[in-house]
Amino acid sequence: MTFDYDLVIIGSSPAAIYAAKTAARWQARVALVQPESSQMNWLMPSSLYGRAAINLLDSRLGDTNWGEADWGVDWGDSKDNLRWSESANKTQHPDSSVDSSLDSSFHALSILERLNSIATGVERIREENSTAVLASAGIDVIASNGQFIPKPSLAFEVNNRLLRSRAYLLATGSHPAIPSNIPELTEPNSLLRTEIENFITRPLSSIPKSLIVIGADPRGIEFAQTFARQGSKVTLIVPTATLLPAEDPEAAQLILAQLEVEGIDIILDTTVTQIKSIDKKKWVQAGDRAIEADEILLAAGYQANIESLNLERVGVEYAELSEVRAIGHHLQVNRKMQTTNPRIYACGEVAGGYPFPHLAECEARIALKNALFLPIFKVDYSTIPWALFSKPQLARVGLTEPQARRRYGDIVVLRKYFKSVAAAAWRGETTGFCKIIARSNGKMVGVHIVGPEATELIHSFALSIENGIKVGAIASVPHIWATLSEINRQTAELWQREKLRPWQNFLEAFFNWRRG
């Protein structure tokens, strides 16, 4: 049987474009089908857009290293108008009687203008991934909706044209998942904001005095903390028994404690059953509690953009939902990134997990090797870092402590706190720790960092785990003083101290002998 293409990629996500360009560089014949309904947002993906907004908001309180000039926002005299000192006091003492609510003097337009400026400033990225550039690389770009057909042979139908390929890759991205148990959410609802990246761009004359965040999606947690720091009374409703159940319990507990210290009311193990508008007020029924708020943000997970692809007809099955991912269907895939139809691969949100481009691209790389060559490559999630951009930040790579104990039994846990790091002290950010989980031979199987710039510090550990570099090697590398990276060396040095302990008596006797 002859094929028109070596690979047909469906989607317009960053992973889809990455896969198409990579396959074309490998001299494969590639078609990239970009559904009309998908959002081509290479320039400002939601995570970047939301992150920029969070940093802009936090810069008002001097709570980030990015100052006003760095972000290009002129707050003028608005700091005084916005009760700068009162907002800071409210952040540190959430139970105080200080009124930290923000008035209409808040320069929301300045934030929007700066976000648009950021988008304009990276226009080159859009141009590098435009249809013309992709076509010049030998990629057939088709901007249209389509679906799989099983007969007479597997193909993808677009505009009455059949695309026959040896393999197919689904990289369609996702959209916010809507819980089916809340009747009010089955239709478009003005009471609810579901798209986190658009939360600030929608009409908001000021920071809301009260905000309810439904779900524990990472960006939802980030926004909950950010708005709490701006003076909003924030309630976070989580359906699981713990916050961040997939993370190391020690790290998750510290994030939970930090959010509670900042005045966020966290309701665990509770499901929202109703959302109503009563007397122009928004109400949420969560368990036996009725909670009022100015704004409601849904951050309950993601639904893969795969509804209209006719996947059931070609033998592609959905994965079962779990406690960690209770809503938002995704496809069942193996470690080769194959769906239950071995010729159809999936990556990113389509395959489950958080919508992080770096994770999707890693999965796409494995899928490409298997689809274009031999299906022998497997994804190794133990070397892929993950992060939560809270304050303090949380970053990890590899196994959690409970996972490591179940898998290996005898492990060594090394822990060092940021309060011992000079750079953290002068930054005034000493909350957090670095935790290395290693086997008895020094091989690292997991690292968890909670603290300032944890998202930057984690990469050296990810590289070490991927290349089998043992924990002692980290300690032997001089780290620049005074930088936050000292936490990496200090934690690794604990390994050397542990290994030196059995030699204490011998060394004492040796030096006694040398002194005569």
Short mmCIF file of C-alpha atoms in Angstrom, two decimals:
data_model
loop_
_atom_site.label_atom_id
_atom_site.label_comp_id
_atom_site.label_asym_id
_atom_site.label_seq_id
_atom_site.Cartn_x
_atom_site.Cartn_y
_atom_site.Cartn_z
CA MET A 1 0.00 0.00 0.00
CA THR A 2 1.30 3.45 -0.90
CA PHE A 3 1.09 6.50 1.34
CA ASP A 4 0.89 10.19 0.53
CA TYR A 5 2.84 11.21 3.63
CA ASP A 6 5.24 9.83 6.17
CA LEU A 7 3.41 11.72 8.91
CA VAL A 8 0.21 13.74 9.20
CA ILE A 9 0.08 16.03 12.24
CA ILE A 10 -3.26 17.35 13.49
CA GLY A 11 -3.19 20.50 15.59
CA SER A 12 -1.76 24.00 15.81
CA SER A 13 -0.21 23.80 19.26
CA PRO A 14 3.49 24.55 19.83
CA ALA A 15 4.12 20.80 19.94
CA ALA A 16 2.41 20.32 16.56
CA ILE A 17 4.54 22.97 14.91
CA TYR A 18 7.69 21.66 16.59
CA ALA A 19 6.91 18.14 15.35
CA ALA A 20 6.22 19.31 11.80
CA LYS A 21 9.44 21.32 11.55
CA THR A 22 11.52 18.53 13.07
CA ALA A 23 10.06 15.86 10.77
CA ALA A 24 10.66 18.10 7.76
CA ARG A 25 14.30 18.57 8.80
CA TRP A 26 14.57 14.79 8.87
CA GLN A 27 13.45 14.82 5.21
CA ALA A 28 10.09 13.22 5.93
CA ARG A 29 7.04 14.25 3.92
CA VAL A 30 4.73 15.99 6.38
CA ALA A 31 1.24 17.45 6.37
CA LEU A 32 0.15 19.79 9.16
CA VAL A 33 -3.62 20.04 9.54
CA GLN A 34 -4.61 23.05 11.64
CA PRO A 35 -8.29 22.84 12.62
CA GLU A 36 -10.16 26.10 12.30
CA SER A 37 -11.47 25.83 15.86
CA SER A 38 -8.03 25.50 17.43
CA GLN A 39 -6.32 28.59 18.72
CA MET A 40 -3.05 29.31 16.98
CA ASN A 41 -1.35 30.96 19.91
CA TRP A 42 2.32 30.30 19.43
CA LEU A 43 3.08 33.92 20.19
CA MET A 44 1.51 34.14 23.63
CA PRO A 45 0.55 30.72 24.97
CA SER A 46 -1.79 30.88 27.92
CA SER A 47 0.86 30.00 30.47
CA LEU A 48 3.14 32.80 29.27
CA TYR A 49 0.29 35.30 29.07
CA GLY A 50 -0.89 34.48 32.57
CA ARG A 51 2.66 34.54 33.91
CA ALA A 52 3.26 37.99 32.47
CA ALA A 53 0.04 39.25 34.03
CA ILE A 54 0.97 37.78 37.42
CA ASN A 55 4.39 39.44 37.36
CA LEU A 56 2.88 42.76 36.35
CA LEU A 57 0.41 42.61 39.22
CA ASP A 58 3.04 41.57 41.72
CA SER A 59 5.37 44.35 40.60
CA ARG A 60 2.94 46.79 42.22
CA LEU A 61 3.81 45.36 45.62
CA GLY A 62 7.50 45.12 44.94
CA ASP A 63 7.05 41.37 45.27
CA THR A 64 9.08 40.34 42.29
CA ASN A 65 12.56 40.96 40.98
CA TRP A 66 11.06 42.44 37.83
CA GLY A 67 10.62 46.09 38.56
CA GLU A 68 8.38 48.60 36.84
CA ALA A 69 11.00 49.64 34.36
CA ASP A 70 11.66 46.03 33.40
CA TRP A 71 8.02 45.54 32.53
CA GLY A 72 7.58 48.95 30.96
CA VAL A 73 4.59 49.92 33.12
CA ASP A 74 4.46 53.44 34.50
CA TRP A 75 2.42 53.29 37.69
CA GLY A 76 2.94 56.99 38.31
CA ASP A 77 1.43 58.04 41.64
CA SER A 78 -0.97 55.13 41.59
CA LYS A 79 0.97 53.31 44.30
CA ASP A 80 -0.32 55.79 46.84
CA ASN A 81 -3.79 55.76 45.34
CA LEU A 82 -3.80 52.00 45.53
CA ARG A 83 -2.90 52.01 49.23
CA TRP A 84 0.45 50.41 48.57
CA SER A 85 1.45 50.00 52.20
CA GLU A 86 -1.98 48.79 53.23
CA SER A 87 -1.98 46.10 50.54
CA ALA A 88 1.44 44.93 51.66
CA ASN A 89 0.28 44.86 55.27
CA LYS A 90 -2.80 42.86 54.29
CA THR A 91 -0.58 40.34 52.52
CA GLN A 92 1.56 39.83 55.61
CA HIS A 93 -1.34 39.97 58.08
CA PRO A 94 -4.41 38.58 56.32
CA ASP A 95 -6.51 38.66 59.48
CA SER A 96 -5.93 42.35 60.09
CA SER A 97 -8.68 44.91 59.70
CA VAL A 98 -6.83 46.82 57.02
CA ASP A 99 -8.98 47.42 53.96
CA SER A 100 -6.79 46.36 51.04
CA SER A 101 -9.47 46.39 48.36
CA LEU A 102 -8.41 48.20 45.25
CA ASP A 103 -10.37 51.03 43.75
CA SER A 104 -10.90 52.17 40.20
CA SER A 105 -7.56 53.95 40.18
CA PHE A 106 -5.93 50.61 39.44
CA HIS A 107 -4.28 50.96 36.06
CA ALA A 108 -5.69 47.81 34.49
CA LEU A 109 -5.24 49.33 31.06
CA SER A 110 -1.52 49.73 31.73
CA ILE A 111 -1.28 46.00 32.28
CA LEU A 112 -3.24 45.22 29.12
CA GLU A 113 -1.13 47.62 27.10
CA ARG A 114 2.06 46.07 28.40
CA LEU A 115 0.80 42.55 27.67
CA ASN A 116 0.03 43.65 24.13
CA SER A 117 3.49 45.21 23.95
CA ILE A 118 5.05 41.93 25.03
CA ALA A 119 3.12 40.17 22.27
CA THR A 120 4.26 42.70 19.70
CA GLY A 121 7.85 42.46 20.88
CA VAL A 122 8.05 38.76 20.03
CA GLU A 123 6.36 39.01 16.65
CA ARG A 124 9.42 37.29 15.20
CA ILE A 125 8.31 34.04 16.83
CA ARG A 126 4.99 34.23 15.02
CA GLU A 127 6.73 34.91 11.74
CA GLU A 128 9.06 31.95 12.21
CA ASN A 129 6.02 29.70 12.49
CA SER A 130 3.78 31.31 9.90
CA THR A 131 2.14 29.29 7.16
CA ALA A 132 4.55 30.69 4.59
CA VAL A 133 7.63 29.72 6.58
CA LEU A 134 6.28 26.25 7.29
CA ALA A 135 5.43 25.77 3.63
CA SER A 136 8.92 26.87 2.59
CA ALA A 137 10.29 24.11 4.84
CA GLY A 138 8.40 21.56 2.76
CA ILE A 139 5.42 21.15 5.08
CA ASP A 140 1.94 20.91 3.55
CA VAL A 141 -0.12 23.20 5.76
CA ILE A 142 -3.88 22.66 5.59
CA ALA A 143 -6.08 25.05 7.57
CA SER A 144 -9.32 23.14 7.90
CA ASN A 145 -11.27 20.77 10.09
CA GLY A 146 -11.12 17.07 9.39
CA GLN A 147 -11.77 13.62 10.76
CA PHE A 148 -10.42 10.08 10.65
CA ILE A 149 -12.12 7.50 8.45
CA PRO A 150 -11.50 3.74 8.87
CA LYS A 151 -12.42 2.46 5.41
CA PRO A 152 -11.31 1.45 2.88
CA SER A 153 -8.08 2.13 4.81
CA LEU A 154 -7.09 4.46 7.63
CA ALA A 155 -6.96 8.06 6.44
CA PHE A 156 -7.63 11.61 7.58
CA GLU A 157 -10.30 13.39 5.55
CA VAL A 158 -9.95 17.14 5.00
CA ASN A 159 -12.07 19.10 2.51
CA ASN A 160 -13.15 15.87 0.76
CA ARG A 161 -9.47 14.95 0.41
CA LEU A 162 -8.04 11.80 1.96
CA LEU A 163 -4.63 12.15 3.59
CA ARG A 164 -3.06 8.70 3.70
CA SER A 165 -0.03 8.42 5.92
CA ARG A 166 2.04 5.73 7.54
CA ALA A 167 1.43 7.45 10.91
CA TYR A 168 -0.57 10.29 12.46
CA LEU A 169 0.20 12.56 15.41
CA LEU A 170 -2.46 14.30 17.50
CA ALA A 171 -1.19 17.55 19.03
CA THR A 172 -4.39 19.57 19.19
CA GLY A 173 -3.97 21.17 22.60
CA SER A 174 -6.86 21.67 24.99
CA HIS A 175 -9.49 23.99 26.40
CA PRO A 176 -10.82 24.43 29.96
CA ALA A 177 -12.78 21.41 31.14
CA ILE A 178 -16.28 22.02 32.46
CA PRO A 179 -17.54 19.78 35.30
CA SER A 180 -20.65 17.94 34.14
CA ASN A 181 -22.13 17.80 37.65
CA ILE A 182 -22.88 21.55 37.68
CA PRO A 183 -26.03 22.17 35.56
CA GLU A 184 -25.35 25.90 35.29
CA LEU A 185 -22.13 25.21 33.38
CA THR A 186 -23.60 23.17 30.55
CA GLU A 187 -24.43 26.40 28.71
CA PRO A 188 -22.22 29.47 28.26
CA ASN A 189 -22.40 31.22 31.60
CA SER A 190 -21.53 34.84 32.33
CA LEU A 191 -21.11 33.99 36.00
CA LEU A 192 -17.97 32.01 35.34
CA ARG A 193 -14.57 32.74 33.87
CA THR A 194 -12.99 29.60 32.46
CA GLU A 195 -10.10 30.83 30.32
CA ILE A 196 -7.41 31.81 32.79
CA GLU A 197 -5.30 33.55 30.15
CA ASN A 198 -8.21 35.90 29.44
CA PHE A 199 -9.10 36.51 33.07
CA ILE A 200 -7.44 39.90 33.21
CA THR A 201 -8.32 40.96 29.66
CA ARG A 202 -12.06 40.64 30.25
CA PRO A 203 -13.82 43.67 31.69
CA LEU A 204 -12.54 44.20 35.23
CA SER A 205 -12.76 47.78 36.42
CA SER A 206 -10.69 46.83 39.46
CA ILE A 207 -9.25 43.87 41.27
CA PRO A 208 -12.26 41.87 42.58
CA LYS A 209 -12.86 42.22 46.30
CA SER A 210 -13.64 38.52 46.46
CA LEU A 211 -12.75 35.63 44.19
CA ILE A 212 -13.63 31.93 44.17
CA VAL A 213 -11.28 29.57 42.33
CA ILE A 214 -12.82 26.17 41.58
CA GLY A 215 -10.25 23.42 41.13
CA ALA A 216 -6.53 23.08 41.77
CA ASP A 217 -5.11 23.50 38.31
CA PRO A 218 -1.58 24.95 38.69
CA ARG A 219 -2.44 28.24 37.01
CA GLY A 220 -5.54 28.52 39.16
CA ILE A 221 -3.36 28.28 42.25
CA GLU A 222 -1.02 30.91 40.83
CA PHE A 223 -3.88 33.31 40.15
CA ALA A 224 -5.48 32.63 43.53
CA GLN A 225 -2.29 33.64 45.31
CA THR A 226 -1.69 36.64 43.08
CA PHE A 227 -5.14 38.11 43.64
CA ALA A 228 -4.93 37.40 47.36
CA ARG A 229 -1.75 39.46 47.40
CA GLN A 230 -3.62 42.27 45.67
CA GLY A 231 -6.19 42.39 48.47
CA SER A 232 -8.88 40.06 47.15
CA LYS A 233 -10.59 37.67 49.55
CA VAL A 234 -9.88 34.37 47.80
CA THR A 235 -11.51 30.99 48.32
CA LEU A 236 -9.92 27.96 46.66
CA ILE A 237 -12.21 24.91 46.35
CA VAL A 238 -10.36 21.65 45.67
CA PRO A 239 -12.08 18.30 44.96
CA THR A 240 -9.14 16.20 46.21
CA ALA A 241 -8.28 15.43 49.83
CA THR A 242 -4.95 17.23 49.49
CA LEU A 243 -3.65 20.15 47.49
CA LEU A 244 -1.43 19.06 44.58
CA PRO A 245 -1.88 15.32 45.19
CA ALA A 246 0.64 14.38 42.49
CA GLU A 247 3.46 16.27 44.21
CA ASP A 248 5.75 15.34 47.07
CA PRO A 249 3.68 15.64 50.28
CA GLU A 250 6.28 17.82 51.99
CA ALA A 251 6.41 20.28 49.10
CA ALA A 252 2.63 20.34 48.67
CA GLN A 253 2.14 20.94 52.39
CA LEU A 254 4.47 23.94 52.36
CA ILE A 255 2.59 25.48 49.43
CA LEU A 256 -0.70 24.86 51.24
CA ALA A 257 0.62 26.48 54.42
CA GLN A 258 1.91 29.50 52.48
CA LEU A 259 -1.45 30.03 50.78
CA GLU A 260 -3.27 29.81 54.11
CA VAL A 261 -0.85 32.25 55.74
CA GLU A 262 -1.65 34.72 52.97
CA GLY A 263 -5.33 34.52 53.83
CA ILE A 264 -6.62 32.14 51.16
CA ASP A 265 -9.51 30.01 52.39
CA ILE A 266 -8.76 26.51 51.06
CA ILE A 267 -11.63 24.01 51.08
CA LEU A 268 -10.35 20.49 50.44
CA ASP A 269 -12.21 17.34 49.40
CA THR A 270 -15.26 19.34 48.34
CA THR A 271 -17.24 19.38 45.11
CA VAL A 272 -19.11 22.39 43.76
CA THR A 273 -22.71 21.45 43.00
CA GLN A 274 -24.33 24.75 42.09
CA ILE A 275 -23.55 28.26 40.88
CA LYS A 276 -26.23 30.93 41.13
CA SER A 277 -26.79 34.65 40.80
CA ILE A 278 -28.93 36.05 43.62
CA ASP A 279 -29.61 39.79 43.90
CA LYS A 280 -26.75 40.53 41.52
CA LYS A 281 -24.36 38.49 43.66
CA LYS A 282 -22.56 35.32 42.55
CA TRP A 283 -22.96 32.32 44.83
CA VAL A 284 -21.28 28.92 44.85
CA GLN A 285 -22.62 25.90 46.70
CA ALA A 286 -19.60 23.86 47.87
CA GLY A 287 -20.61 20.97 50.08
CA ASP A 288 -22.71 22.44 52.87
CA ARG A 289 -21.28 25.93 52.38
CA ALA A 290 -22.75 28.75 50.30
CA ILE A 291 -20.03 31.22 49.33
CA GLU A 292 -20.48 34.66 47.78
CA ALA A 293 -17.92 36.29 45.48
CA ASP A 294 -17.50 39.06 42.94
CA GLU A 295 -15.79 36.76 40.47
CA ILE A 296 -15.60 32.99 39.91
CA LEU A 297 -12.68 31.36 38.12
CA LEU A 298 -12.84 27.76 36.95
CA ALA A 299 -9.46 26.02 37.06
CA ALA A 300 -10.57 22.41 37.21
CA GLY A 301 -8.50 20.92 34.41
CA TYR A 302 -8.34 20.60 30.65
CA GLN A 303 -10.32 18.92 27.92
CA ALA A 304 -8.34 17.77 24.89
CA ASN A 305 -9.48 19.24 21.56
CA ILE A 306 -10.40 15.88 20.03
CA GLU A 307 -14.21 15.84 20.05
CA SER A 308 -14.78 16.03 16.29
CA LEU A 309 -11.99 13.78 15.02
CA ASN A 310 -14.08 10.57 14.85
CA LEU A 311 -11.48 8.72 16.91
CA GLU A 312 -13.86 6.04 18.17
CA ARG A 313 -14.37 4.78 14.60
CA VAL A 314 -10.65 4.09 14.19
CA GLY A 315 -10.14 2.26 17.48
CA VAL A 316 -8.75 5.06 19.64
CA GLU A 317 -9.88 4.78 23.26
CA TYR A 318 -10.10 7.32 26.06
CA ALA A 319 -8.17 6.93 29.31
CA GLU A 320 -9.92 6.46 32.62
CA LEU A 321 -10.13 9.46 34.90
CA SER A 322 -8.29 9.45 38.23
CA GLU A 323 -8.20 11.38 41.48
CA VAL A 324 -5.48 13.62 40.10
CA ARG A 325 -7.41 14.19 36.87
CA ALA A 326 -11.09 13.88 37.73
CA ILE A 327 -12.45 15.73 34.70
CA GLY A 328 -11.26 16.44 31.17
CA HIS A 329 -11.02 13.39 28.92
CA HIS A 330 -7.76 12.47 27.23
CA LEU A 331 -6.54 9.53 25.20
CA GLN A 332 -5.03 6.30 26.40
CA VAL A 333 -1.39 6.12 25.29
CA ASN A 334 1.59 3.90 26.03
CA ARG A 335 5.14 5.04 26.73
CA LYS A 336 5.82 5.04 22.99
CA MET A 337 3.08 7.70 22.74
CA GLN A 338 0.91 5.34 20.69
CA THR A 339 -2.84 5.36 21.19
CA THR A 340 -4.83 2.13 21.11
CA ASN A 341 -4.50 2.42 17.33
CA PRO A 342 -0.72 1.93 16.95
CA ARG A 343 -0.55 4.14 13.85
CA ILE A 344 -2.02 7.11 15.68
CA TYR A 345 0.22 8.88 18.19
CA ALA A 346 -0.65 11.62 20.69
CA CYS A 347 1.28 14.16 22.76
CA GLY A 348 0.65 17.01 25.16
CA GLU A 349 -2.75 17.54 26.75
CA VAL A 350 -4.24 14.98 24.35
CA ALA A 351 -2.21 12.34 26.18
CA GLY A 352 -3.06 13.68 29.64
CA GLY A 353 -1.10 15.81 32.06
CA TYR A 354 -0.65 19.54 32.41
CA PRO A 355 -0.59 21.83 29.35
CA PHE A 356 3.12 22.63 29.40
CA PRO A 357 4.77 23.07 25.98
CA HIS A 358 8.09 21.59 27.16
CA LEU A 359 6.34 18.38 28.21
CA ALA A 360 4.37 18.17 24.96
CA GLU A 361 7.51 18.70 22.88
CA CYS A 362 9.35 15.95 24.75
CA GLU A 363 6.47 13.57 24.04
CA ALA A 364 6.34 14.74 20.42
CA ARG A 365 10.04 13.96 20.01
CA ILE A 366 9.48 10.37 21.14
CA ALA A 367 6.40 10.05 18.94
CA LEU A 368 8.35 11.30 15.91
CA LYS A 369 11.12 8.74 16.33
CA ASN A 370 8.63 5.92 16.66
CA ALA A 371 6.34 7.09 13.86
CA LEU A 372 9.08 7.77 11.31
CA PHE A 373 11.53 5.00 12.18
CA LEU A 374 11.03 2.01 14.48
CA PRO A 375 8.59 2.09 17.43
CA ILE A 376 11.23 1.27 20.04
CA PHE A 377 11.61 4.59 21.86
CA LYS A 378 9.88 5.28 25.18
CA VAL A 379 9.31 8.52 27.05
CA ASP A 380 11.03 8.83 30.42
CA TYR A 381 9.04 11.19 32.62
CA SER A 382 11.57 10.85 35.44
CA THR A 383 13.87 13.32 33.71
CA ILE A 384 11.28 15.94 32.74
CA PRO A 385 11.04 18.85 35.20
CA TRP A 386 7.72 20.33 36.29
CA ALA A 387 6.96 23.59 38.08
CA LEU A 388 4.32 25.61 39.88
CA PHE A 389 4.88 29.37 39.63
CA SER A 390 3.58 30.12 43.09
CA LYS A 391 5.47 32.15 45.65
CA PRO A 392 7.60 30.38 46.72
CA GLN A 393 7.96 28.45 43.49
CA LEU A 394 7.72 24.67 43.42
CA ALA A 395 9.79 22.61 41.00
CA ARG A 396 10.51 18.92 40.84
CA VAL A 397 11.95 16.19 38.68
CA GLY A 398 11.67 12.46 39.19
CA LEU A 399 9.93 10.53 41.96
CA THR A 400 8.30 11.79 45.13
CA GLU A 401 9.53 10.37 48.44
CA PRO A 402 6.57 7.94 48.81
CA GLN A 403 7.02 6.76 45.21
CA ALA A 404 10.74 6.21 45.74
CA ARG A 405 10.19 4.23 48.95
CA ARG A 406 7.63 2.01 47.25
CA ARG A 407 9.91 1.36 44.30
CA TYR A 408 13.32 1.06 45.93
CA GLY A 409 12.67 0.59 49.64
CA ASP A 410 15.91 1.87 51.16
CA ILE A 411 16.56 5.45 50.03
CA VAL A 412 18.50 8.45 51.30
CA VAL A 413 16.71 11.79 51.72
CA LEU A 414 18.86 14.94 51.79
CA ARG A 415 17.24 18.22 52.77
CA LYS A 416 18.59 21.78 53.04
CA TYR A 417 16.67 24.98 53.75
CA PHE A 418 17.00 28.28 51.91
CA LYS A 419 17.59 30.14 55.18
CA SER A 420 21.19 28.87 55.00
CA VAL A 421 21.76 30.43 51.56
CA ALA A 422 23.21 33.94 51.49
CA ALA A 423 21.46 34.96 48.27
CA ALA A 424 18.09 33.96 49.70
CA ALA A 425 18.79 35.96 52.85
CA TRP A 426 19.56 39.22 51.09
CA ARG A 427 16.56 38.74 48.81
CA GLY A 428 14.37 38.24 51.86
CA GLU A 429 13.08 34.94 50.45
CA THR A 430 14.18 32.25 52.89
CA THR A 431 11.03 30.12 52.82
CA GLY A 432 11.58 26.75 51.22
CA PHE A 433 13.98 23.87 50.83
CA CYS A 434 15.83 21.62 48.43
CA LYS A 435 15.19 17.90 48.81
CA ILE A 436 17.23 15.23 47.04
CA ILE A 437 16.04 11.63 47.01
CA ALA A 438 18.81 9.17 46.17
CA ARG A 439 19.54 5.48 46.30
CA SER A 440 22.31 4.09 48.49
CA ASN A 441 24.77 4.23 45.58
CA GLY A 442 24.26 7.97 45.11
CA LYS A 443 22.00 7.75 42.06
CA MET A 444 19.38 10.49 42.27
CA VAL A 445 15.79 9.42 41.62
CA GLY A 446 13.95 12.61 42.58
CA VAL A 447 14.57 16.25 43.46
CA HIS A 448 12.05 18.72 44.87
CA ILE A 449 12.73 22.43 45.35
CA VAL A 450 10.39 24.91 46.99
CA GLY A 451 11.80 28.40 47.12
CA PRO A 452 12.95 31.43 45.11
CA GLU A 453 13.76 30.66 41.46
CA ALA A 454 13.15 26.96 42.00
CA THR A 455 12.06 26.76 38.37
CA GLU A 456 15.59 27.72 37.29
CA LEU A 457 17.47 25.67 39.88
CA ILE A 458 15.80 22.37 38.97
CA HIS A 459 17.36 22.02 35.52
CA SER A 460 20.84 21.00 36.68
CA PHE A 461 19.24 18.15 38.61
CA ALA A 462 17.14 17.12 35.60
CA LEU A 463 20.30 16.97 33.50
CA SER A 464 22.08 14.96 36.19
CA ILE A 465 19.28 12.42 36.52
CA GLU A 466 19.02 11.99 32.75
CA ASN A 467 22.75 11.35 32.43
CA GLY A 468 23.20 9.23 35.54
CA ILE A 469 25.34 11.81 37.36
CA LYS A 470 25.44 10.95 41.05
CA VAL A 471 24.73 13.31 43.89
CA GLY A 472 28.37 13.49 44.97
CA ALA A 473 29.31 15.05 41.64
CA ILE A 474 26.95 17.96 42.29
CA ALA A 475 28.73 18.69 45.57
CA SER A 476 32.14 18.66 43.90
CA VAL A 477 31.24 21.46 41.46
CA PRO A 478 31.97 24.96 42.84
CA HIS A 479 28.85 27.14 42.74
CA ILE A 480 29.13 30.91 42.44
CA TRP A 481 28.71 32.83 45.69
CA ALA A 482 26.30 34.42 46.45
CA THR A 483 23.74 32.85 44.17
CA LEU A 484 20.66 30.79 44.85
CA SER A 485 22.34 27.82 43.18
CA GLU A 486 24.29 27.33 46.40
CA ILE A 487 21.26 25.45 47.70
CA ASN A 488 22.03 22.73 45.14
CA ARG A 489 25.61 22.32 46.35
CA GLN A 490 24.75 22.56 50.04
CA THR A 491 22.10 19.86 49.72
CA ALA A 492 24.42 17.58 47.75
CA GLU A 493 27.17 18.07 50.35
CA LEU A 494 24.95 16.36 52.89
CA TRP A 495 25.57 13.16 50.94
CA GLN A 496 29.31 13.45 51.47
CA ARG A 497 28.77 14.03 55.19
CA GLU A 498 26.60 10.93 55.41
CA LYS A 499 29.22 8.85 53.62
CA LEU A 500 31.94 10.23 55.89
CA ARG A 501 30.14 9.30 59.10
CA PRO A 502 31.31 5.63 59.25
CA TRP A 503 34.91 6.86 58.91
CA GLN A 504 34.80 9.26 61.87
CA ASN A 505 36.58 6.98 64.36
CA PHE A 506 39.25 6.00 61.86
CA LEU A 507 39.94 9.61 60.89
CA GLU A 508 40.17 10.68 64.51
CA ALA A 509 42.70 7.93 65.22
CA PHE A 510 44.63 8.78 62.04
CA PHE A 511 45.09 12.44 62.91
CA ASN A 512 45.92 11.60 66.53
CA TRP A 513 48.66 9.34 65.16
CA ARG A 514 49.97 12.05 62.79
CA ARG A 515 50.21 14.58 65.58
CA GLY A 516 52.44 12.10 67.36
#
